[in-house]
Amino acid sequence: MLDLGTSFIASVERDPGAMAVAEGDLTISYSDWYCRISALVDALGQIGLRKGDMLVTAMQNRWENASLHWACQIAGIVITPVNWRVTADELDHALRDSEARVLVHDDAASEAVAGSALAADLNVLPLDGDQGLAAMLAGRAADAVPQAGADDMSVMLYTSGTTSKPKGVPRHHRAERAAAIAHVAQNMYGHGERTLGVMPLYHTMGIRSLLSASVIGGAFVCLPRFNVPDALDAIEKHGVDNLYLVPTLYHDIVHHASFTPDRVASVRKLGFAGASMTDGLLQKLAEAFRPELFVNHYGSSEIYTFPSARTLPPNPDQRAALRLTRDCAWCRWARLMSARPAHPDKKAKSSPPCREMKLSRATGTAPKRTRRPFATAGTSPAIAGTSTKTAICSSPAGPMT
């Protein structure tokens, strides 16, 4: 399995002239983006960052943020993104817990940075200014060479902190690239397709969209902050093929006064996660988008492969199968395995439903150099998008893949 830096450079070599990232009127090809990212890798080295160092970000989904994520993968720097709505206390917790050396932020997080007790002791890079992130991307440097290996840490994401302080969950390059490839397979993305980059890059949904776009030689169309008019403009302007959103954003889009099916005519594949979707919204989206593929990704903390439908079944009972409830999904893998006796003297057991399966797998978390007892492979707590079980599910209702 390749590290992510090598994976990105392979995409550059395959499709140098293809659009790689866009925001507003700005479009950047893979070859141009690699030049800018190489300049950023060089600049991060000049301020003292080395392989294995931790870098915290608090930024919206702008193209500079996506560039920083790739620069860290190439340089072997562990990027630790936090919500750009972060408070000063929350930011200090992430800075202290991650042992960050550098903090990068845009104006959305400037108030939290100003109120941080720890930021003053770090190298703080704003988006703008002579020494800011944008200036680093505008520099010149030799082509960057990947410094990380597949088993090195790639990213550390923080849980939401609903039960206690947010916990950092490290992920290594091997797991992140495997998850990106799985995302491509589950959503049946094709070569050169374009994805709307609106899900935040401090969450697995956003990171999965960014990495999978590179895997297919496609484009990541940045939307710094979601609002329906800007989303529709981005879809129209850049011919977005794929949407991967939470149900509330889909609801806002199709019920907005400026929405018409013609404005989203380029969109062929829909995916959702983060929450379940009602039958009414499923039907509304099917009528408004008429997608070739509709993928339910909800529940990605618990399972790894997901049901999808090329067409939305007309029967409500069949539509319910798309919700991936434990009662309607049967594990094909379990049926195959249960048909084979575990021992010559034992009879095969009948196949259980998914709710009875306890199929553990490596979570893809990397050993952490800091004091974090759960940060070893196979023991990390599940967060959204981090697989802890494997189940290849099918349903008797509707065409599932």
XYZ file of C-alpha atoms in Angstrom:
401
model
C 0.000 0.000 0.000
C 1.369 3.406 -0.993
C 1.728 6.376 1.300
C -0.552 9.289 0.421
C 2.256 11.505 -0.868
C 3.311 8.911 -3.422
C -0.345 8.334 -4.265
C -0.858 12.041 -4.997
C 2.241 12.282 -7.176
C 1.043 9.243 -9.128
C -2.175 11.147 -9.825
C -0.126 14.110 -11.048
C 1.813 11.864 -13.433
C -1.357 10.187 -14.752
C -3.412 13.339 -15.324
C -1.110 16.401 -15.222
C -3.458 18.661 -17.171
C -6.710 17.625 -15.525
C -8.468 19.932 -13.092
C -7.486 18.915 -9.564
C -8.990 21.602 -7.334
C -11.281 24.565 -7.818
C -12.825 27.359 -5.805
C -15.016 30.054 -7.273
C -13.451 31.155 -10.553
C -10.114 29.533 -9.691
C -9.243 26.179 -11.283
C -5.889 24.446 -10.803
C -4.519 21.470 -12.736
C -2.686 18.576 -11.111
C 0.701 19.706 -12.404
C 0.159 23.296 -11.239
C -1.147 22.127 -7.870
C 1.896 19.922 -7.370
C 4.135 22.947 -7.974
C 2.259 24.982 -5.380
C 2.183 22.134 -2.877
C 5.917 21.579 -3.386
C 6.515 25.226 -2.568
C 4.457 24.795 0.597
C 6.367 21.661 1.600
C 9.608 23.611 1.238
C 8.250 26.550 3.242
C 7.083 24.292 6.076
C 10.573 22.816 6.212
C 12.094 26.285 6.382
C 10.119 27.099 9.530
C 11.482 23.965 11.172
C 8.804 21.336 10.651
C 10.058 17.793 10.175
C 8.581 14.362 9.568
C 6.399 13.309 12.487
C 5.731 16.845 13.768
C 2.154 17.809 14.570
C 0.449 20.727 12.818
C -2.993 21.932 13.930
C -5.349 23.676 11.503
C -8.546 25.647 12.056
C -9.753 26.550 8.575
C -12.762 26.457 6.302
C -12.857 24.338 3.134
C -10.801 26.621 0.945
C -8.324 25.393 -1.646
C -5.397 26.487 0.535
C -6.622 24.130 3.260
C -6.823 21.225 0.808
C -3.308 22.102 -0.380
C -2.002 22.078 3.190
C -3.474 18.627 3.777
C -1.582 17.239 0.768
C 1.617 19.080 1.681
C 1.572 17.443 5.107
C 1.091 14.004 3.532
C 4.119 14.497 1.301
C 6.291 15.963 4.074
C 5.303 13.366 6.663
C 3.837 16.044 8.920
C 0.824 14.897 10.926
C -2.043 17.278 10.206
C -4.516 17.736 13.058
C -7.573 19.661 11.846
C -10.095 21.104 14.291
C -13.455 22.758 13.741
C -13.053 26.334 12.529
C -15.832 27.257 14.975
C -13.534 26.186 17.812
C -13.429 28.196 21.063
C -10.170 29.337 22.623
C -10.405 26.676 25.356
C -11.125 23.925 22.824
C -8.222 25.074 20.701
C -5.882 25.035 23.681
C -6.941 21.481 24.483
C -6.102 20.326 20.944
C -2.781 22.199 20.936
C -1.765 20.757 24.299
C -2.981 17.216 23.668
C -1.469 16.913 20.186
C 1.813 18.568 21.198
C 1.500 20.765 18.111
C 4.433 22.811 16.865
C 2.536 24.955 14.351
C -0.992 26.361 14.140
C -2.493 27.404 10.798
C -5.794 29.294 10.663
C -7.962 31.556 8.561
C -10.151 34.482 9.623
C -12.986 32.175 10.719
C -10.888 31.029 13.695
C -9.027 34.276 14.385
C -11.020 35.042 17.542
C -10.199 31.664 19.065
C -6.530 32.038 18.140
C -6.416 35.499 19.710
C -7.908 34.114 22.936
C -5.687 31.028 23.063
C -3.280 30.794 25.975
C -0.959 28.417 24.114
C -0.885 29.890 20.618
C 1.558 32.604 21.672
C 4.242 29.965 22.215
C 3.766 28.371 18.794
C 4.545 29.312 15.230
C 1.156 30.663 14.127
C 0.506 30.968 10.384
C -2.500 32.986 9.212
C -3.976 32.512 5.764
C -2.933 35.927 4.486
C 0.067 38.173 4.987
C 3.698 38.063 3.861
C 4.427 35.005 6.015
C 1.017 33.388 5.652
C -0.160 30.189 4.031
C -1.186 31.852 0.768
C 2.272 33.417 0.393
C 3.925 30.031 0.974
C 1.804 28.475 -1.781
C 2.863 31.251 -4.154
C 6.565 30.438 -3.736
C 8.883 28.342 -5.880
C 10.679 25.135 -5.005
C 11.870 21.858 -6.478
C 9.326 19.083 -6.787
C 8.612 17.689 -3.338
C 9.637 14.105 -2.614
C 7.449 11.993 -0.281
C 8.989 11.585 3.155
C 6.383 9.351 4.803
C 5.858 5.623 4.568
C 2.601 3.699 4.547
C 2.877 2.989 8.272
C 3.580 6.584 9.314
C 0.911 8.782 10.814
C -1.131 10.820 8.358
C -3.773 12.674 10.333
C -5.206 12.932 13.817
C -8.900 13.714 14.157
C -10.603 14.734 17.381
C -13.861 13.269 18.598
C -16.699 15.670 19.362
C -16.208 15.437 23.114
C -19.821 14.631 24.008
C -18.882 12.502 27.026
C -15.542 14.023 28.036
C -12.708 16.015 26.554
C -12.271 15.418 22.790
C -9.882 12.555 22.117
C -7.341 12.504 19.315
C -7.624 9.502 17.001
C -4.501 9.021 14.850
C -4.692 7.395 11.429
C -1.765 6.206 9.350
C -1.209 6.555 5.598
C -2.050 2.930 4.899
C -5.486 3.241 6.516
C -6.280 6.591 4.935
C -5.465 5.450 1.411
C -7.325 2.182 1.891
C -10.346 4.143 3.098
C -10.132 6.439 0.055
C -10.020 3.479 -2.334
C -12.918 1.852 -0.502
C -14.866 5.112 -0.792
C -14.294 5.137 -4.546
C -15.497 1.540 -4.804
C -18.530 2.014 -2.571
C -19.664 5.096 -4.470
C -18.601 3.751 -7.879
C -16.715 6.940 -8.709
C -15.276 7.090 -12.217
C -12.073 8.502 -13.630
C -12.020 12.296 -13.748
C -15.275 12.839 -11.867
C -15.689 15.978 -9.786
C -16.837 16.103 -6.174
C -18.256 19.055 -4.251
C -15.878 19.648 -1.330
C -18.294 21.025 1.216
C -18.069 18.508 4.069
C -15.453 19.899 6.486
C -11.836 18.836 6.252
C -11.750 18.319 10.022
C -14.176 15.392 9.564
C -13.717 12.063 7.827
C -16.446 12.885 5.290
C -14.487 15.865 4.011
C -11.140 14.086 4.044
C -12.624 11.075 2.272
C -13.922 13.341 -0.499
C -10.530 15.033 -0.866
C -8.484 11.832 -1.012
C -10.889 9.923 -3.251
C -10.896 12.787 -5.772
C -7.154 12.302 -6.200
C -7.424 8.510 -6.454
C -9.650 8.853 -9.535
C -7.796 11.783 -11.082
C -10.838 13.919 -10.416
C -11.414 17.364 -8.960
C -12.194 18.595 -5.453
C -14.464 21.639 -5.844
C -14.045 23.666 -2.664
C -16.925 25.399 -0.922
C -15.428 27.187 2.101
C -18.735 27.489 3.929
C -22.037 25.950 2.914
C -24.900 27.999 1.609
C -27.291 26.890 -1.100
C -26.699 29.648 -3.697
C -22.916 29.135 -3.580
C -23.329 25.349 -3.703
C -25.555 25.544 -6.783
C -23.165 27.991 -8.441
C -20.219 25.648 -7.817
C -22.122 22.637 -9.178
C -23.088 24.526 -12.340
C -19.752 26.243 -12.924
C -17.562 23.179 -12.484
C -19.879 20.398 -13.635
C -19.875 18.524 -10.329
C -20.616 14.801 -10.761
C -20.795 13.601 -7.145
C -22.398 14.877 -3.970
C -21.496 13.414 -0.566
C -23.469 15.334 2.062
C -25.404 15.008 5.290
C -29.209 14.808 4.856
C -29.811 18.334 6.191
C -27.744 19.869 3.382
C -29.653 17.877 0.778
C -32.883 19.114 2.359
C -31.710 22.728 2.214
C -30.692 22.406 -1.445
C -33.876 20.880 -2.844
C -36.164 23.176 -0.835
C -34.333 26.411 -1.655
C -36.091 28.955 -3.857
C -33.167 29.063 -6.307
C -33.074 25.297 -6.850
C -34.108 23.812 -10.173
C -33.221 20.367 -11.547
C -31.453 22.015 -14.488
C -28.898 23.566 -12.131
C -27.788 20.145 -10.879
C -28.044 18.305 -14.190
C -24.347 17.330 -14.046
C -24.788 15.440 -10.754
C -25.081 11.692 -11.350
C -24.200 10.136 -7.994
C -25.508 10.929 -4.538
C -24.166 9.713 -1.218
C -25.091 10.606 2.326
C -23.797 9.983 5.834
C -23.922 11.555 9.268
C -27.608 10.791 9.871
C -30.421 8.657 8.549
C -32.613 9.978 5.740
C -36.403 10.012 5.696
C -38.431 8.303 2.982
C -39.822 11.680 1.952
C -36.389 13.198 1.395
C -35.169 10.076 -0.410
C -38.054 10.356 -2.840
C -37.589 14.109 -3.252
C -33.915 13.669 -4.127
C -34.692 10.852 -6.547
C -37.164 13.087 -8.376
C -34.985 16.205 -8.315
C -31.620 14.654 -9.259
C -32.604 11.401 -10.980
C -29.232 9.949 -9.940
C -27.557 6.960 -11.511
C -26.459 5.819 -8.059
C -27.721 6.553 -4.540
C -25.440 5.410 -1.700
C -26.304 5.191 1.983
C -23.069 5.687 3.922
C -24.729 6.263 7.273
C -23.280 4.127 10.047
C -19.683 4.170 8.829
C -18.403 3.961 12.402
C -19.765 0.436 12.659
C -19.365 -1.160 9.240
C -17.159 -0.907 6.203
C -19.113 -1.711 3.025
C -22.479 -0.187 2.331
C -25.629 -0.865 0.294
C -26.373 1.300 -2.696
C -29.027 1.374 -5.376
C -28.793 2.344 -9.023
C -32.480 3.233 -8.899
C -34.612 4.132 -5.919
C -37.113 1.294 -5.330
C -40.726 2.499 -5.587
C -41.917 0.361 -2.699
C -41.538 2.029 0.764
C -40.448 -1.279 2.248
C -37.712 -1.549 -0.357
C -36.657 2.059 0.164
C -36.219 1.263 3.836
C -33.442 -1.137 2.845
C -31.318 1.851 1.880
C -31.267 2.962 5.495
C -28.887 0.162 6.355
C -30.773 -0.855 9.474
C -29.505 -3.931 11.162
C -32.849 -5.696 10.740
C -32.978 -5.498 6.931
C -29.348 -6.090 5.964
C -27.933 -9.606 5.863
C -24.272 -10.309 5.809
C -23.246 -12.181 2.658
C -19.807 -12.782 4.095
C -21.361 -14.394 7.181
C -23.474 -16.697 5.035
C -20.443 -17.829 3.075
C -18.355 -18.400 6.169
C -21.115 -20.117 8.122
C -21.609 -22.556 5.242
C -18.062 -23.821 5.811
C -17.540 -25.755 9.061
C -14.910 -24.259 11.315
C -13.740 -27.788 12.149
C -14.285 -31.110 10.325
C -16.132 -32.477 13.364
C -18.477 -29.500 13.674
C -21.546 -28.655 11.669
C -22.038 -25.265 10.078
C -24.256 -22.829 11.905
C -27.085 -20.982 10.233
C -26.228 -17.530 8.993
C -27.004 -14.765 11.498
C -28.287 -11.301 10.629
C -25.865 -8.399 10.703
C -26.988 -7.320 14.160
C -25.497 -10.516 15.577
C -22.174 -10.250 13.828
C -19.080 -9.336 15.805
C -16.510 -9.056 13.042
C -13.561 -7.098 14.301
C -10.894 -5.662 12.030
C -7.933 -3.361 12.339
C -9.198 0.178 12.668
C -6.232 1.615 10.812
C -5.104 3.754 13.728
C -1.402 4.299 14.055
C 0.754 3.932 17.164
C 0.989 7.372 18.762
C 4.209 8.772 20.129
C 2.309 10.729 22.767
C 0.668 9.416 25.920
C -2.518 7.947 24.471
C -3.214 4.374 25.607
C -5.963 3.820 23.039
C -3.864 4.970 20.104
C -2.615 1.559 19.008
C -3.942 -0.394 16.069
C -7.172 -2.174 16.810
C -7.960 -0.380 20.062
C -8.897 3.150 19.064
C -12.423 4.367 19.783
C -14.652 4.635 16.734
C -15.343 8.014 15.220
C -17.394 8.873 12.167
C -15.859 7.154 9.195
C -13.437 4.965 11.146
C -14.315 1.353 10.489
C -14.350 -1.050 13.409
C -16.278 -3.942 11.843
C -16.452 -5.512 8.430
C -19.758 -6.555 6.904
C -20.455 -6.983 3.193
C -24.181 -6.434 3.133
C -26.874 -7.156 0.610
C -30.616 -6.832 0.764
C -33.410 -8.784 -0.839
C -35.119 -5.508 -1.674
C -34.031 -3.588 -4.731
C -30.824 -3.733 -6.803
C -28.010 -3.478 -4.306
C -24.266 -3.397 -4.981
